[in-house]
Amino acid sequence: MIIKPSIRSNFFTNAHPLGCKQNIINQIQEAKMLPKFQGPKNVLIIGGSSGYGLASRIALAYGADANTISVSFENEPKGSKTGSAGWWNNIYFQQLAKETNHIHKDFIGDAFSPDMKQKVVNYIKGHVGKIDLVIYSLASGGRLNYQTNELIRSHIKTIGEDAIGKTIDIVKKEIYDLTVTSANEQEIIDTVYVMGGSDWYDWMKILDESEVLNQQAKTISYTYIGGPTTEKIYRGGTLGKAKEDLEKHSQIIHEMMQKKYQGEALISSSKAVTTKASVFIPQMTIYVSCLYDVMTRHHVHESILKHKYRLFSDMVYGNQRILDEQGRVRLDHLEMDPKIQEETIRLMTTSTNEELLSLEGTHMFLREFYQINGFEFEEINYEEDVPLDHLSQLIPN
Ligand code: NAD
């Protein structure tokens, strides 16, 4: 099968398996170039198949020689459907990481479900003993409430008044205005239910009650703070409310971790990177593009792998932790540097749409947006037949 990008309303409906493999190869190569550090032995990642969860997995598997267990929700290939990028990321991570001679296990299914939590606990007991680090890196549009059987959806909305901002049509490579309406009370509650901290808490509770956490165990989840240009829609909107809830839960979890394990629960504010959802958040694509442009020019741009490697080597297990007054780990300090912010805002507000589209930062953003689905890698010949039937026999371990 020849696989070309299939994009509907700015959303990829397919992925290129060999491009996904290239993405894993590149991140592993980057990780191998970085010095090893003393880190956790056994790591559980909720949401380890893409984005920040995947980069964390690779950084720890190669940087700290960790065993990794990941839970993710991904689609397998079926008939003419290629399967999701995360499905292939899991397969190729498994294949390539065999060289580490460590345990790497994938669970595919709903992390919100009590059954999945129990399955993971059973596996930990049978195969790795106890966990040293739990990374909660879930991003989901919905969460099934297992008590009522109701599917609750999250919403990317403002609170108070509607907002208009620019985004990029990734097929036509054009900039257009995207309006986001304001949320009602229920939509705020629902978004907090899906993207807030209650499921992180549930995971930590079952891991604690099942006695599979090691002394000095740590857990971490990722928040985003950002600057004034994304404030109205992100931090001041429904997603911001969910992040406040996540941060609130980190304090509750921290007390338990400290008391019982002399461990800790952390929130890290990570840098804005290219993600599937970026194009649906007005201003986010333009902000990320301009930010990439400015940070690259100032030689402080980091790949997603390096960002997460630095989090663990310097700030979680090293002695270079930067905390804000609320105790959050500020891995985003390079993005939030006043000089970088000022220049990024200036670029965003004084450039015409044409100028924005021609920025190197915008090219980087668009390239990465395609690459997270396995497209636009120079190493891959996209005219070549992909033996999908054959590859479909592969399943993650
Ligand atoms: P992503 O979409 O790349 O990855 C999400 C992961 O969650 C995937 O592994 C997916 O399979 C998994 N997942 C989703 N629903 C699931 C379910 N029901 N059961 C099991 N697994 C499920 O997301 P990302 O951009 O890496 O974001 C991860 C976290 O980092 C989020 O909390 C996000 O808010 C935060 N964050 C992201 C950015 C950014 O710019 N991308 C910045 C700061 C913080």
XYZ file of C-alpha atoms and ligand atoms in Angstrom:
441
model
C 0.000 0.000 0.000
C 1.280 3.480 -0.858
C 0.559 5.676 2.152
C 0.106 9.409 1.636
C -1.055 11.819 4.333
C -4.818 11.748 4.780
C -5.964 14.847 6.627
C -9.552 15.804 7.383
C -10.287 19.165 9.052
C -6.651 19.465 10.173
C -6.729 15.968 11.665
C -4.587 13.081 10.393
C -6.687 9.981 9.708
C -3.668 7.803 8.927
C -0.010 7.287 9.775
C 3.053 5.987 7.956
C 4.549 3.009 9.857
C 8.059 3.455 8.497
C 8.039 7.182 9.222
C 6.968 6.401 12.784
C 9.919 4.005 12.967
C 12.205 6.808 11.761
C 10.869 9.064 14.516
C 11.810 6.438 17.115
C 15.234 5.862 15.519
C 15.938 9.599 15.624
C 14.913 9.980 19.268
C 16.938 6.920 20.291
C 19.968 8.258 18.429
C 19.618 11.573 20.228
C 19.306 9.803 23.589
C 22.416 7.717 22.930
C 24.473 10.871 22.354
C 23.610 12.182 25.817
C 25.459 11.149 28.984
C 23.897 8.476 31.186
C 22.507 9.563 34.542
C 21.445 7.862 37.773
C 17.687 7.574 37.553
C 14.796 5.239 38.258
C 15.039 1.505 37.640
C 11.369 0.753 36.976
C 9.149 3.319 35.297
C 5.421 3.264 34.601
C 4.228 5.723 31.953
C 0.546 6.428 31.485
C 0.424 7.736 27.904
C 3.824 6.573 26.673
C 3.086 6.071 22.969
C 3.504 9.613 21.710
C 4.508 13.177 22.501
C 5.910 13.849 25.946
C 5.194 10.353 27.309
C 7.147 8.694 24.480
C 10.075 11.121 24.777
C 10.147 10.462 28.546
C 10.186 6.712 27.891
C 13.095 6.920 25.453
C 15.046 9.379 27.638
C 14.760 7.038 30.648
C 15.230 3.741 28.796
C 18.473 4.981 27.244
C 19.609 7.728 29.648
C 19.005 5.828 32.888
C 18.833 2.196 31.700
C 15.298 1.939 33.052
C 12.724 -0.783 32.539
C 9.575 0.825 31.139
C 5.912 -0.114 31.212
C 3.581 2.039 29.131
C -0.190 2.275 28.894
C -1.628 3.872 25.766
C -4.793 3.933 23.721
C -3.947 3.301 20.090
C -5.611 1.846 16.993
C -4.211 -1.211 15.305
C -4.160 -1.419 11.488
C -7.254 -3.002 9.960
C -7.932 -3.522 6.235
C -7.082 -0.273 4.494
C -6.701 1.574 7.815
C -3.053 2.160 8.644
C -3.395 2.169 12.434
C -2.478 5.167 14.569
C 1.000 6.651 14.851
C 1.204 5.641 18.509
C 0.502 2.017 17.577
C 3.595 1.989 15.355
C 5.633 3.980 17.854
C 5.007 1.220 20.398
C 5.963 -1.526 17.958
C 9.163 0.105 16.801
C 10.180 1.237 20.278
C 9.844 -2.399 21.353
C 11.875 -3.644 18.380
C 14.652 -1.103 18.695
C 14.876 -1.084 22.491
C 15.620 -4.837 22.585
C 19.264 -3.725 22.472
C 18.900 -2.281 25.989
C 18.323 -5.783 27.412
C 15.762 -4.302 29.757
C 12.069 -4.962 30.179
C 9.788 -2.808 28.018
C 6.122 -3.672 28.168
C 3.094 -2.112 26.484
C -0.515 -2.209 27.560
C -2.948 -1.002 24.904
C -6.345 0.032 26.182
C -8.156 2.495 28.368
C -5.970 3.845 31.177
C -9.080 5.263 32.868
C -10.514 1.778 33.429
C -10.179 -0.033 36.762
C -9.479 -3.260 34.833
C -6.468 -1.785 33.087
C -5.108 -0.500 36.390
C -5.455 -3.970 37.917
C -3.801 -5.626 34.884
C -0.814 -3.294 35.158
C -0.514 -3.925 38.906
C -0.536 -7.696 38.303
C 2.167 -7.341 35.684
C 4.342 -5.199 37.969
C 4.040 -7.775 40.759
C 4.934 -10.634 38.435
C 7.716 -9.040 36.415
C 9.391 -5.976 37.896
C 8.537 -5.978 41.589
C 8.157 -2.324 42.477
C 7.969 0.973 40.633
C 10.351 3.912 41.169
C 8.711 6.480 38.918
C 5.167 6.982 37.589
C 4.748 9.445 34.725
C 1.203 10.589 34.056
C 1.229 11.983 30.498
C -2.279 11.411 29.243
C -3.984 13.707 26.725
C -7.460 12.595 25.841
C -10.614 13.957 24.271
C -12.867 11.730 26.357
C -13.126 9.575 29.460
C -15.628 6.843 30.122
C -17.163 7.089 33.564
C -17.073 3.427 34.606
C -19.683 3.981 37.309
C -22.371 5.443 35.036
C -21.107 4.097 31.695
C -21.275 7.646 30.339
C -18.618 8.943 27.955
C -17.544 12.405 29.125
C -15.887 14.688 26.583
C -13.303 17.397 27.162
C -13.661 20.779 25.447
C -11.140 23.302 24.180
C -13.070 26.446 25.098
C -12.647 29.821 26.746
C -14.284 30.832 29.996
C -16.289 34.075 29.908
C -16.148 35.389 26.392
C -15.498 33.817 22.986
C -12.034 34.188 21.481
C -10.773 34.440 17.935
C -7.250 33.525 17.050
C -5.210 32.402 14.093
C -4.397 28.863 13.163
C -2.864 27.130 10.135
C -4.659 24.953 7.597
C -2.002 22.266 7.433
C -3.016 21.036 3.969
C -3.378 24.375 2.181
C -0.643 25.963 4.338
C -2.856 28.983 4.876
C -3.578 30.986 8.006
C -7.211 31.467 9.002
C -9.196 32.693 11.991
C -10.519 30.117 14.407
C -13.245 31.072 16.859
C -13.561 29.329 20.154
C -16.801 29.796 22.026
C -17.009 30.033 25.778
C -17.799 26.985 27.848
C -20.830 26.475 30.047
C -20.459 25.153 33.603
C -20.954 21.525 32.553
C -18.291 21.744 29.838
C -15.794 23.054 32.385
C -16.646 20.228 34.808
C -16.362 17.663 32.007
C -12.968 18.929 30.824
C -11.656 18.808 34.385
C -12.996 15.248 34.682
C -11.140 14.159 31.526
C -7.901 16.167 31.735
C -7.640 16.974 35.450
C -5.901 15.004 38.175
C -8.505 12.542 39.474
C -7.350 9.642 37.309
C -3.701 10.278 38.236
C -4.818 10.062 41.863
C -6.690 6.790 41.145
C -3.531 5.302 39.612
C -1.393 6.292 42.576
C -4.001 4.974 45.017
C -4.145 1.511 43.455
C -0.347 1.341 43.117
C -0.014 2.306 46.780
C -2.717 -0.092 48.020
C -1.210 -2.910 45.953
C 2.192 -2.219 47.515
C 4.026 -1.885 44.234
C 5.680 1.473 44.928
C 9.313 1.520 46.037
C 10.737 3.630 48.845
C 11.681 7.085 47.476
C 9.286 6.552 44.574
C 8.371 9.642 42.567
C 5.494 10.558 40.303
C 5.244 13.414 37.811
C 2.667 14.918 35.489
C 2.961 17.609 32.852
C 1.252 20.969 32.871
C 1.457 23.968 30.585
C 1.478 27.589 31.714
C 2.430 29.708 28.684
C 2.399 33.448 28.143
C -0.117 36.234 27.523
C -0.879 35.359 23.888
C -2.306 31.943 24.776
C -3.698 32.948 28.192
C -7.330 33.504 27.171
C -7.738 30.186 25.429
C -5.295 28.003 27.330
C -4.588 28.874 30.949
C -7.740 31.001 31.299
C -9.910 28.440 29.472
C -11.249 24.952 30.116
C -7.837 23.316 29.676
C -6.372 25.697 32.252
C -9.059 24.656 34.740
C -8.127 21.022 34.130
C -4.457 21.849 34.690
C -5.311 23.659 37.952
C -7.068 20.474 39.041
C -4.051 18.374 38.034
C -1.766 20.658 40.051
C -4.131 20.488 43.043
C -4.074 16.689 42.912
C -0.274 16.698 42.814
C -0.276 18.222 46.312
C -2.613 15.519 47.643
C -0.514 12.786 46.023
C 2.690 14.438 47.264
C 1.580 14.200 50.905
C 0.934 10.492 50.520
C 4.216 9.879 48.677
C 6.218 11.819 51.215
C 4.664 10.249 54.285
C 4.743 6.675 53.175
C 7.708 6.444 50.813
C 9.838 9.542 51.512
C 9.072 10.117 47.872
C 7.429 12.987 45.997
C 4.822 14.020 43.459
C 5.864 16.670 40.975
C 4.275 18.872 38.381
C 6.519 20.016 35.591
C 5.562 22.901 33.366
C 6.855 21.804 30.005
C 7.569 23.788 26.895
C 4.967 24.193 24.138
C 5.716 21.607 21.453
C 4.022 20.353 18.310
C 1.114 18.180 19.284
C -1.983 16.817 17.565
C -4.171 19.306 19.405
C -2.092 22.457 18.661
C -4.035 23.366 15.511
C -7.351 23.346 17.381
C -6.194 25.886 19.962
C -6.378 29.377 18.390
C -3.033 31.201 18.456
C -1.193 28.047 19.579
C 0.186 27.124 16.123
C 1.273 30.686 15.483
C 2.741 30.977 18.974
C 4.645 27.677 18.685
C 5.910 28.600 15.192
C 7.151 32.026 16.316
C 8.575 30.535 19.514
C 10.523 27.917 17.535
C 11.812 30.666 15.295
C 12.983 32.867 18.162
C 14.386 30.045 20.303
C 16.297 28.597 17.352
C 17.837 31.978 16.601
C 18.893 32.297 20.247
C 20.261 28.710 20.228
C 17.952 27.591 23.051
C 15.515 25.460 21.031
C 15.328 21.871 22.302
C 13.900 18.768 20.677
C 11.154 16.985 22.587
C 13.646 14.235 23.519
C 16.243 16.666 24.878
C 13.562 18.550 26.797
C 12.449 15.415 28.640
C 16.001 14.118 29.075
C 16.891 17.424 30.782
C 13.817 17.147 32.988
C 14.910 13.800 34.395
C 18.685 14.175 34.367
C 18.800 17.724 35.785
C 15.578 18.444 37.581
C 13.942 15.226 38.781
C 17.083 13.178 39.586
C 19.758 15.887 39.303
C 20.426 18.931 41.455
C 19.419 21.659 39.015
C 15.724 21.807 39.813
C 14.009 25.129 39.152
C 10.837 25.586 41.208
C 8.303 28.393 41.150
C 6.470 29.768 44.180
C 3.809 27.068 43.737
C 6.406 24.312 43.799
C 6.087 23.482 40.084
C 9.212 22.338 38.243
C 9.838 25.037 35.632
C 11.396 23.104 32.769
C 9.846 25.794 30.565
C 12.220 28.476 31.896
C 13.857 28.896 28.493
C 10.495 29.470 26.787
C 9.372 31.862 29.535
C 12.570 33.945 29.519
C 11.277 37.549 29.190
C 13.542 38.212 26.185
C 12.216 35.138 24.348
C 8.601 35.988 25.222
C 8.951 39.613 24.167
C 10.476 38.703 20.814
C 7.942 35.952 20.184
C 5.019 38.290 20.898
C 6.542 40.968 18.679
C 6.920 38.486 15.833
C 3.348 37.253 16.291
C 1.808 40.702 16.366
C 3.812 42.551 13.719
C 4.059 39.885 10.991
C 1.619 39.559 8.115
C 0.147 36.112 7.455
C 2.557 35.726 4.552
C 5.527 36.584 6.732
C 4.337 34.151 9.415
C 4.059 31.350 6.861
C 7.559 31.952 5.573
C 9.242 31.776 8.997
C 11.698 28.938 9.549
C 9.841 28.305 12.833
C 6.576 27.742 10.935
C 8.316 25.311 8.572
C 9.655 23.486 11.628
C 6.187 23.326 13.193
C 4.544 22.037 10.001
C 7.305 19.485 9.391
C 6.966 18.189 12.955
C 3.187 18.090 12.653
C 3.523 15.745 9.683
C 6.362 13.830 11.328
C 4.366 12.921 14.434
C 2.234 10.925 12.010
C 5.220 9.458 10.177
C 5.341 11.788 7.161
C 7.990 14.157 5.746
C 11.042 12.224 6.858
C 13.847 12.623 4.302
C 14.951 9.032 4.954
C 11.630 7.530 3.821
C 10.594 6.993 0.203
C 6.886 7.727 0.338
C 6.326 6.379 -3.210
C 7.336 2.926 -2.040
C 4.826 0.230 -1.227
C 4.366 -0.400 2.522
C 3.681 -4.090 3.243
C 0.877 -3.226 5.654
C -0.546 -6.778 5.695
C 2.837 -8.093 6.766
C 3.461 -5.297 9.282
C -0.020 -5.822 10.732
C 1.199 -9.143 12.125
C 3.467 -7.204 14.476
C 1.989 -6.415 17.847
C 3.492 -4.478 20.731
C 4.905 -6.684 23.523
P -0.111 13.091 23.006
O -1.466 13.204 22.389
O 1.063 13.098 22.119
O -0.046 11.740 23.891
C -1.111 11.354 24.686
C -0.905 9.947 25.196
O -2.062 9.589 25.969
C -0.787 8.883 24.097
O 0.150 7.920 24.496
C -2.172 8.242 24.057
O -2.206 6.901 23.585
C -2.507 8.305 25.532
N -3.947 8.180 25.803
C -4.947 9.012 25.473
N -6.118 8.551 25.944
C -5.849 7.391 26.581
C -6.617 6.441 27.289
N -7.930 6.592 27.457
N -5.992 5.360 27.809
C -4.654 5.169 27.652
N -3.879 6.054 27.017
C -4.455 7.143 26.493
O -0.051 14.245 24.104
P 1.137 15.198 24.612
O 1.124 16.444 23.817
O 2.395 14.445 24.759
O 0.586 15.578 26.074
C 0.872 14.798 27.222
C 0.710 15.652 28.457
O 1.657 16.728 28.418
C -0.668 16.312 28.566
O -1.059 16.347 29.910
C -0.415 17.706 28.067
O -1.337 18.639 28.540
C 0.982 17.966 28.619
N 1.713 19.056 27.958
C 1.812 19.103 26.623
C 2.470 20.179 26.028
C 2.577 20.272 24.528
O 2.938 21.345 24.042
N 2.319 19.193 23.816
C 3.069 21.178 26.820
C 2.993 21.052 28.208
C 2.308 19.994 28.777
